[in-house]
Coordinates of C-alpha atoms in Angstrom, one line a residue:
X49 CA -3.8 28.9 -3.3
X50 CA -3.3 25.2 -2.8
X51 CA -5.1 22.2 -1.4
X52 CA -4.8 18.5 -0.8
X53 CA -7.0 15.8 0.6
X54 CA -5.9 12.6 2.4
X55 CA -7.3 9.9 4.5
X56 CA -6.2 9.1 8.1
X57 CA -7.3 6.2 10.2
X58 CA -9.9 6.9 12.9
X59 CA -10.5 4.4 15.7
X60 CA -14.2 5.1 15.8
X61 CA -15.3 5.4 12.1
X62 CA -12.4 3.6 10.4
X63 CA -11.1 6.4 8.1
X64 CA -11.5 10.1 8.0
X65 CA -11.0 12.5 5.1
X66 CA -8.9 15.6 5.8
X67 CA -8.5 18.6 3.6
X68 CA -5.4 20.8 4.0
X69 CA -5.7 24.2 2.4
X70 CA -3.4 27.2 1.9
X71 CA -5.8 30.1 1.5
X72 CA -5.1 33.4 -0.3
X73 CA -4.2 36.1 2.3
X74 CA -7.6 37.7 2.2
X75 CA -9.7 34.6 1.8
X76 CA -12.0 33.3 4.5
X77 CA -11.9 29.6 4.9
X78 CA -14.5 27.2 6.4
X79 CA -15.4 23.6 6.0
X80 CA -18.9 24.7 5.0
X81 CA -17.6 26.8 2.2
X82 CA -15.4 23.9 1.0
X83 CA -18.4 21.6 1.0
X84 CA -20.4 24.2 -1.0
X85 CA -17.6 24.4 -3.5
X86 CA -17.5 20.6 -3.8
X87 CA -21.3 20.4 -4.2
X88 CA -21.2 23.0 -7.0
X89 CA -18.8 20.7 -8.8
X90 CA -21.0 17.6 -8.3
X91 CA -18.5 15.8 -6.0
X92 CA -20.3 12.9 -4.2
X93 CA -21.0 13.8 -0.6
X94 CA -19.1 10.6 0.7
X95 CA -15.9 12.2 -0.7
X96 CA -16.3 15.4 1.4
X97 CA -13.7 16.0 4.0
X98 CA -14.6 15.6 7.7
X99 CA -12.0 18.1 8.8
X100 CA -10.3 21.2 7.3
X101 CA -6.7 22.1 8.2
X102 CA -5.3 25.5 7.3
X103 CA -1.6 25.2 6.7
X104 CA 1.1 27.6 5.4
X105 CA 2.1 25.2 2.6
X106 CA 1.3 21.8 1.1
X107 CA 4.7 19.9 1.1
X108 CA 5.3 17.8 -1.9
X109 CA 7.9 15.5 -3.3
X110 CA 7.3 16.0 -7.0
X111 CA 3.6 15.3 -7.5
X112 CA 3.2 13.3 -4.2
X113 CA 1.7 15.2 -1.2
X114 CA 3.7 14.6 1.9
X115 CA 0.9 13.8 4.4
X116 CA 3.2 13.5 7.4
X117 CA 4.8 16.9 6.7
X118 CA 1.3 18.5 6.5
X119 CA 0.5 17.1 10.0
X120 CA 3.7 18.4 11.4
X121 CA 2.6 21.9 10.5
X122 CA -0.4 21.8 12.8

């Protein structure tokens, strides 16, 4: 139903891409399925998320995703 990607610092690799998703009630969610979805849309592999977070909502302030509020949900 909704999704957002953001970068967080990682002490080992520098930065990591996270994807937060709000799935439809009957939808199965997996990182592999998300990567397949991105591949079908010709997204470059270096832009793929390293981690998938399933959250109840994507908090926003207008058009801005509130990354900290997403992390508070998990």
